[in-house]
JSON list of C-alpha atoms in Angstrom, two decimals:
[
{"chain": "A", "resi": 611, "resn": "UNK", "atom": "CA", "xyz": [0.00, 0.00, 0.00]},
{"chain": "A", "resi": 612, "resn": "UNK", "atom": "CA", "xyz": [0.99, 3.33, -1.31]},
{"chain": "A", "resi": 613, "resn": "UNK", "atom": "CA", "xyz": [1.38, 5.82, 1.67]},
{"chain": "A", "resi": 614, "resn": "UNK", "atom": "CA", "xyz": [2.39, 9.22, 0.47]},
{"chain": "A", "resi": 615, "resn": "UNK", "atom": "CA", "xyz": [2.25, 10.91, 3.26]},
{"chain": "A", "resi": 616, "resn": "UNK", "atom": "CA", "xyz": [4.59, 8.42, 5.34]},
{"chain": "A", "resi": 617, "resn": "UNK", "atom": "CA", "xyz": [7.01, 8.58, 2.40]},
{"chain": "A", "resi": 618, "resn": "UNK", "atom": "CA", "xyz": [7.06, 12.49, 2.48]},
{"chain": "A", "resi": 619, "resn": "UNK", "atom": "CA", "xyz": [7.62, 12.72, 6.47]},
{"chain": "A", "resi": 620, "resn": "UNK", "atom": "CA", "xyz": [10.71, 9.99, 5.75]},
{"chain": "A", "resi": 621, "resn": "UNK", "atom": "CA", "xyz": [12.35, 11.40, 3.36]},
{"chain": "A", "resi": 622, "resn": "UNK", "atom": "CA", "xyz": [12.07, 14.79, 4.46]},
{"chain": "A", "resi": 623, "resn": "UNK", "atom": "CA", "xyz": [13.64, 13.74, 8.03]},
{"chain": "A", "resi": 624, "resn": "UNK", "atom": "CA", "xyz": [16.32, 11.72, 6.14]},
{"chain": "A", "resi": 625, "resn": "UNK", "atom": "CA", "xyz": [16.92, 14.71, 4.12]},
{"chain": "A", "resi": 626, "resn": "UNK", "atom": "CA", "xyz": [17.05, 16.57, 7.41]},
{"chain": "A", "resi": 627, "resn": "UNK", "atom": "CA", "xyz": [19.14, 14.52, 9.17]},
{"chain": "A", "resi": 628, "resn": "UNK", "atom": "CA", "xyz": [21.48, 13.80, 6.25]},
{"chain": "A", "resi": 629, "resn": "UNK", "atom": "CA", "xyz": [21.89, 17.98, 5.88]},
{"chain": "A", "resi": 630, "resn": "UNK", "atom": "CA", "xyz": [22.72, 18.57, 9.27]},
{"chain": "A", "resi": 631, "resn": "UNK", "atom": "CA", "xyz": [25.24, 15.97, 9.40]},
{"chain": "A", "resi": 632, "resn": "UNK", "atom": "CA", "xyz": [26.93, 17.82, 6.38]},
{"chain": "A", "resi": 633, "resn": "UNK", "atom": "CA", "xyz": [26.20, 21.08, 7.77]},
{"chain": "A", "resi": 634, "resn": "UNK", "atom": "CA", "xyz": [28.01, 20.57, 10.96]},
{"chain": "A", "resi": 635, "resn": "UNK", "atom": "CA", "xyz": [31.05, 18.97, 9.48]},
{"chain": "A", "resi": 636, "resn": "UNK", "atom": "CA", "xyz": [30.86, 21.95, 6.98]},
{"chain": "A", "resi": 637, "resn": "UNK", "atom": "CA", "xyz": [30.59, 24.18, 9.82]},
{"chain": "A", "resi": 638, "resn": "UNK", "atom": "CA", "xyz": [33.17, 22.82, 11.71]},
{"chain": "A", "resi": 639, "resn": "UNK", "atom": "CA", "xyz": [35.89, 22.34, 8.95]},
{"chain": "A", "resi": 640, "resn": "UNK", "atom": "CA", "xyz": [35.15, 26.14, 7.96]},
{"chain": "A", "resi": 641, "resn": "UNK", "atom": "CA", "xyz": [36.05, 26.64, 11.72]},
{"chain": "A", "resi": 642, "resn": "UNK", "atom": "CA", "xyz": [32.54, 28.63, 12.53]},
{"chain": "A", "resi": 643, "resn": "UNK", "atom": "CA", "xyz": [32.04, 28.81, 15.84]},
{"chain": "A", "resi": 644, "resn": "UNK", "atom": "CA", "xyz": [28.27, 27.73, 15.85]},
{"chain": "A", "resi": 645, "resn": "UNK", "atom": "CA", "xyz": [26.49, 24.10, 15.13]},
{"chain": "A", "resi": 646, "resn": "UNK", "atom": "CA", "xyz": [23.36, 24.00, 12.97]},
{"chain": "A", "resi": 647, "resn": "UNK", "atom": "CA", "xyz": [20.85, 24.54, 15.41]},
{"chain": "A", "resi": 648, "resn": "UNK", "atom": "CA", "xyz": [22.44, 27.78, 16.24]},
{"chain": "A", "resi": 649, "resn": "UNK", "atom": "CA", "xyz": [22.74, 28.38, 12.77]},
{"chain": "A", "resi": 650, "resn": "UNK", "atom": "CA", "xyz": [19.00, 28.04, 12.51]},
{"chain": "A", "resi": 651, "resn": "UNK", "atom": "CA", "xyz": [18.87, 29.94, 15.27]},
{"chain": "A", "resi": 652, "resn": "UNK", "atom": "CA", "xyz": [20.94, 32.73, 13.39]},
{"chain": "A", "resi": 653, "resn": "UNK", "atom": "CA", "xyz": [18.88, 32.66, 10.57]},
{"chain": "A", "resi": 654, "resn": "UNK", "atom": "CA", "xyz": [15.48, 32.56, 12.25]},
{"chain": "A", "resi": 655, "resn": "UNK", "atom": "CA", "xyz": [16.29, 36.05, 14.04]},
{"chain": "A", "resi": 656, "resn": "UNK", "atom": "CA", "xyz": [18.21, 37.71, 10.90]},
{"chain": "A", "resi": 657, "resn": "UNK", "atom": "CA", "xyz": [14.34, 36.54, 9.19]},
{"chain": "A", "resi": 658, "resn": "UNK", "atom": "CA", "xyz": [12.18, 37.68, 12.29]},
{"chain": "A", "resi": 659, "resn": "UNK", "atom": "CA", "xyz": [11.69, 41.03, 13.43]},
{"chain": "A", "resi": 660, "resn": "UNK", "atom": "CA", "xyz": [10.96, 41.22, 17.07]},
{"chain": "A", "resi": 661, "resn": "UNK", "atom": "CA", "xyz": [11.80, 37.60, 17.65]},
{"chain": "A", "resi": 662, "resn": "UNK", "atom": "CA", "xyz": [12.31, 37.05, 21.48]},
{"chain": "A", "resi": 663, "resn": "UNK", "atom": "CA", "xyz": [13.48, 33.84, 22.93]},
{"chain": "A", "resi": 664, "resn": "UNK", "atom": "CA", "xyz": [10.32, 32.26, 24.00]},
{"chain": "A", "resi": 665, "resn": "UNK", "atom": "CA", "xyz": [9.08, 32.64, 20.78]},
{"chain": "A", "resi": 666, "resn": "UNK", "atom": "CA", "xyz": [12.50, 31.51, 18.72]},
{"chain": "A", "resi": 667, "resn": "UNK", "atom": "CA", "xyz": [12.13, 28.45, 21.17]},
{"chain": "A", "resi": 668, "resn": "UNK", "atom": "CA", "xyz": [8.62, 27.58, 20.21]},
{"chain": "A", "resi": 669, "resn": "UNK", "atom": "CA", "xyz": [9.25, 28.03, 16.50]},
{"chain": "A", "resi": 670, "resn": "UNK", "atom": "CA", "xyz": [12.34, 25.67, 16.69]},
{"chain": "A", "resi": 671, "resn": "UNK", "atom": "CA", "xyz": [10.47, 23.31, 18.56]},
{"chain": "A", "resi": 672, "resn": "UNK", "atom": "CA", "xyz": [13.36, 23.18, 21.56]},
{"chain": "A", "resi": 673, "resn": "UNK", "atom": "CA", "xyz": [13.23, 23.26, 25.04]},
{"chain": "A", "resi": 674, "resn": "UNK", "atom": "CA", "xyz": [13.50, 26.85, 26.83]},
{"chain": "A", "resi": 675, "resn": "UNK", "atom": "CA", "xyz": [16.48, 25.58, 28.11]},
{"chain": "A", "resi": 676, "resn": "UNK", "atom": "CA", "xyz": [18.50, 24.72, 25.55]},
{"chain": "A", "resi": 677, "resn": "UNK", "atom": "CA", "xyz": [17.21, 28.18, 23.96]},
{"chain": "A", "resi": 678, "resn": "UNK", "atom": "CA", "xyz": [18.60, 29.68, 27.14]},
{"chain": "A", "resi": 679, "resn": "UNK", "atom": "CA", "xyz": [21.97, 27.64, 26.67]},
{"chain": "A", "resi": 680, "resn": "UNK", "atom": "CA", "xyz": [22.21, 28.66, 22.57]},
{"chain": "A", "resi": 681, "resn": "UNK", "atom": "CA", "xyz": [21.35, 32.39, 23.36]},
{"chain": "A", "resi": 682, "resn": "UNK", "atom": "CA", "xyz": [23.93, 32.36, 26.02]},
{"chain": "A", "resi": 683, "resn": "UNK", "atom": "CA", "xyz": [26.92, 30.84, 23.89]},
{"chain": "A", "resi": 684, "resn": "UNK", "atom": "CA", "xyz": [25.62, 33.38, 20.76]},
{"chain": "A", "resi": 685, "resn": "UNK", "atom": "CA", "xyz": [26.01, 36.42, 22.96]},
{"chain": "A", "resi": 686, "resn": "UNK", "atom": "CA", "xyz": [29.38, 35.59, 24.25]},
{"chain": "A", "resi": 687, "resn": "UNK", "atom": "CA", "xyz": [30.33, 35.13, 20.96]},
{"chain": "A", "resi": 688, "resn": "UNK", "atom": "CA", "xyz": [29.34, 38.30, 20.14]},
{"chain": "A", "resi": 689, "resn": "UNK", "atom": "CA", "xyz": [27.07, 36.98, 17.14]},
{"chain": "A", "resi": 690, "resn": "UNK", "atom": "CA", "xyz": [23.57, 38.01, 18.78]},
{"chain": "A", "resi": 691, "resn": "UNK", "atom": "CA", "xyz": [22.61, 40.58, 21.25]},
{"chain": "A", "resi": 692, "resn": "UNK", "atom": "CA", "xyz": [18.90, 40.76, 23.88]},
{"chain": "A", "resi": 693, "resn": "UNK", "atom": "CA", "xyz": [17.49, 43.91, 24.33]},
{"chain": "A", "resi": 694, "resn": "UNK", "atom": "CA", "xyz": [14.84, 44.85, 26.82]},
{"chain": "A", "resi": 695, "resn": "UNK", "atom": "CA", "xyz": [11.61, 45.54, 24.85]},
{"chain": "A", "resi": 696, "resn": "UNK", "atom": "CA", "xyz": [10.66, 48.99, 26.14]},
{"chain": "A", "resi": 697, "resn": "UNK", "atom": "CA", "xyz": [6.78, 47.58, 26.24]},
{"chain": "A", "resi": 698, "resn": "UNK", "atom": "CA", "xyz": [7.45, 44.56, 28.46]},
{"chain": "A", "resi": 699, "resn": "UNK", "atom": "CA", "xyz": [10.73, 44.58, 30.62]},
{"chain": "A", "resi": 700, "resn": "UNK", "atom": "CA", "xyz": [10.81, 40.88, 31.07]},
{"chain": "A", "resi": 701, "resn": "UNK", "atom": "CA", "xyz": [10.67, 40.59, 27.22]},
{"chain": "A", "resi": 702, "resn": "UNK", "atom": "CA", "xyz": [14.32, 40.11, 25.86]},
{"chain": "A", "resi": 703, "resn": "UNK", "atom": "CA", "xyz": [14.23, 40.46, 21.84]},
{"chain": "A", "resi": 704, "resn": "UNK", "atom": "CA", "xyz": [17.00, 39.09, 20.08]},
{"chain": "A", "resi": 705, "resn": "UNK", "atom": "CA", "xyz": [19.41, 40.85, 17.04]},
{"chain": "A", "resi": 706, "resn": "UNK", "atom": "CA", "xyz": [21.98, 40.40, 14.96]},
{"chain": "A", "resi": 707, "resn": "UNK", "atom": "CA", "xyz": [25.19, 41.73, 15.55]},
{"chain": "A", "resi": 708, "resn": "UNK", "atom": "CA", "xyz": [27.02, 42.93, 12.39]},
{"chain": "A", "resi": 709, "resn": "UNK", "atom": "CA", "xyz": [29.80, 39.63, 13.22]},
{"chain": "A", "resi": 710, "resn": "UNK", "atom": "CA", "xyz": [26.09, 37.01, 13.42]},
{"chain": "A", "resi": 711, "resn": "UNK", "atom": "CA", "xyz": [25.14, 39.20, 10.24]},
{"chain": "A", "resi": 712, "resn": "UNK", "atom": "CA", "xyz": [28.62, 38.31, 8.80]},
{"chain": "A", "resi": 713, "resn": "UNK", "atom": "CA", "xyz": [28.59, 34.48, 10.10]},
{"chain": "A", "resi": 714, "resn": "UNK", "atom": "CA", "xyz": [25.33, 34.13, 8.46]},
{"chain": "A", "resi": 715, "resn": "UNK", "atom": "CA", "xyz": [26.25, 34.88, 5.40]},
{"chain": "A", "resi": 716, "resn": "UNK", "atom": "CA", "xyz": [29.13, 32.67, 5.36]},
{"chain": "A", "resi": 717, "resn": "UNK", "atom": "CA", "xyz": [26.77, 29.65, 6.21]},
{"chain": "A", "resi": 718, "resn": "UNK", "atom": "CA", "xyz": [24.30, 30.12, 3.78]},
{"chain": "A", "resi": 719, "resn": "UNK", "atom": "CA", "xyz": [27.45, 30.14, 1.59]},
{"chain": "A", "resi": 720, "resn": "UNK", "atom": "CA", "xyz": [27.90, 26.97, 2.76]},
{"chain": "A", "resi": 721, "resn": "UNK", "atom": "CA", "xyz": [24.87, 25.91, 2.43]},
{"chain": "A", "resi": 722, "resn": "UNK", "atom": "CA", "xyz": [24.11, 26.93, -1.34]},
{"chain": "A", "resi": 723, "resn": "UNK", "atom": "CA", "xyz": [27.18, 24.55, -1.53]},
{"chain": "A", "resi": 724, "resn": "UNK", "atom": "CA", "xyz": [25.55, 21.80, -0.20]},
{"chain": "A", "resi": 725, "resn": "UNK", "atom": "CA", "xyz": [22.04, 22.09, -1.87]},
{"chain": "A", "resi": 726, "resn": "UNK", "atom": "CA", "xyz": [24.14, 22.57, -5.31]},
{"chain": "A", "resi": 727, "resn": "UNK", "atom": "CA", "xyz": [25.55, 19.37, -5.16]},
{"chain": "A", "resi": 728, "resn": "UNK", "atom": "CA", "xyz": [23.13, 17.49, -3.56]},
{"chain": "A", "resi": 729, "resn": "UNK", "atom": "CA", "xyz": [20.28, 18.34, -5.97]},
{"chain": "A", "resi": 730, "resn": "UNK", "atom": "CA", "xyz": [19.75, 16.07, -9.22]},
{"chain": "A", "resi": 731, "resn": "UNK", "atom": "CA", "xyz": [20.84, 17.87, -12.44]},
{"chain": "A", "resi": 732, "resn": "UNK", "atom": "CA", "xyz": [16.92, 17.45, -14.06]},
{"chain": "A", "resi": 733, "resn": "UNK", "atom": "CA", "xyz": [15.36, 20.67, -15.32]},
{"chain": "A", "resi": 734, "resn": "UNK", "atom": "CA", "xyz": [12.28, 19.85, -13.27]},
{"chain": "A", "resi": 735, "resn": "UNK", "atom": "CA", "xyz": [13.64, 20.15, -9.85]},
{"chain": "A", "resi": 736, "resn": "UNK", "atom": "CA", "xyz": [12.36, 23.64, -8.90]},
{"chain": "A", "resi": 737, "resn": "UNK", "atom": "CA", "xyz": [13.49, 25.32, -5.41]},
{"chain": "A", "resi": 738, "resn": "UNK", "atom": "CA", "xyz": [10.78, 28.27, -5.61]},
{"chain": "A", "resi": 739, "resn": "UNK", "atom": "CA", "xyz": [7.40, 25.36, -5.96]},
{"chain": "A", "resi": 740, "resn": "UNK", "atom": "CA", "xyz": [8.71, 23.16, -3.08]},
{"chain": "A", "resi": 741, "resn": "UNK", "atom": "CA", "xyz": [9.33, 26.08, -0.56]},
{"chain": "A", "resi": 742, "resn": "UNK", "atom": "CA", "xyz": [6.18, 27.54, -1.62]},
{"chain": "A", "resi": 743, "resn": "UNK", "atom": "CA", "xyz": [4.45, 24.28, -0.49]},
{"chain": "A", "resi": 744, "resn": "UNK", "atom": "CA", "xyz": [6.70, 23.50, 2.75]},
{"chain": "A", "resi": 745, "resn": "UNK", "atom": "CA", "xyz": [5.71, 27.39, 3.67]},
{"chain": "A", "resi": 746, "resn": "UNK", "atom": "CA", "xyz": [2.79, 26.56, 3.64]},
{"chain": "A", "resi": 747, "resn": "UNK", "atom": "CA", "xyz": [2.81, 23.23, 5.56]},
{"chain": "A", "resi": 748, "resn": "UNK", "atom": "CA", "xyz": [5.05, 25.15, 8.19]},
{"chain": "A", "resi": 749, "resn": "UNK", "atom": "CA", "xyz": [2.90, 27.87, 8.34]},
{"chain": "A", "resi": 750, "resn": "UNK", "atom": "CA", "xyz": [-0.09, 25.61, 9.08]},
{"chain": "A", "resi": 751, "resn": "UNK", "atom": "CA", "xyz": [1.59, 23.57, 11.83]},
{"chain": "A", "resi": 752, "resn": "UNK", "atom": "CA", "xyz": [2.89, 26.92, 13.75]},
{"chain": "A", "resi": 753, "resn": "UNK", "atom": "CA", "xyz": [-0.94, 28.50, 13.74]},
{"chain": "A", "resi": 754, "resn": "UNK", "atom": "CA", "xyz": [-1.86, 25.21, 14.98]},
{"chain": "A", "resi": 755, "resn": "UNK", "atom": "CA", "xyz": [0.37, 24.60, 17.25]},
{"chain": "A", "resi": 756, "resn": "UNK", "atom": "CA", "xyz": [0.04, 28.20, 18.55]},
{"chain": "A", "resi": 757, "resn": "UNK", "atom": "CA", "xyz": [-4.07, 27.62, 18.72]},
{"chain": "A", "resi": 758, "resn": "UNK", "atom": "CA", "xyz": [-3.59, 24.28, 21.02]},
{"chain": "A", "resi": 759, "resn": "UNK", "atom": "CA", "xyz": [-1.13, 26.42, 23.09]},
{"chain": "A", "resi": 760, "resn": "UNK", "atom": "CA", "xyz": [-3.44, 29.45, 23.89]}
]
């Protein structure tokens, strides 16, 4: 029997799995001082005005805790910087510094790279129709997910 929807979630976490692998070794042989979950991280706030931790956690689907941990190691690094939002105190948003702008450019560098060579040479393959979809699948899941939480 024909399942399409267990062969999508499959091969979308092998694909997953088999990126981050190559990620982090790309990461780490280009000596960047981040993983790819802080890269996500990275990219998530340089996408996200007025992101704030909570919320970056709950996007990424990871504990607060290891949010807290990632945060911490970013700002020492000197890659991301929490300000006070002047509407809530206890709200801490989260920026870019020009050196996290910098890093993040050098990753997606990287991982053009990757994408390049792992995706088949066939005309048909086209970038721009499968985000569009997986935007929208994402998109779905987060107002979901958001509508169970509230």
């Amino acid at each position: 029997m024909e399942d399409s929807i267990l062969d999508f979630t499959t091969n979308l976490a092998i694909l997953h799995r088999q990126f981050q692998r190559a990620m982090n070794q790309l990461l780490e042989a280009d000596k960047m001082p981040v993983n790819i979950t802080e890269f996500y991280l990275l990219v998530l706030i340089s996408e996200t005005r007025q992101l704030n931790q909570r919320r970056a956690a709950w996007t990424m689907a990871v504990d607060e805790g290891l949010m807290a941990r990632m945060v911490h190691h970013l700002v020492e690094l000197e890659l991301i910087q929490k300000e006070t939002d002047p509407r809530d105190r206890r709200n801490r948003r989260l920026q870019l510094t020009p050196a996290g702008q910098e890093l993040v450019q050098q990753a997606i560098t990287v991982l053009h790279d990757w994408w390049q060579q792992a995706t088949p040479n066939q005309s048909d393959f086209d970038y721009a129709v499968i985000t569009a979809q997986l935007q929208r699948l994402s998109s779905r899941v987060l107002q979901k997910q958001q509508a169970n939480n509230h």
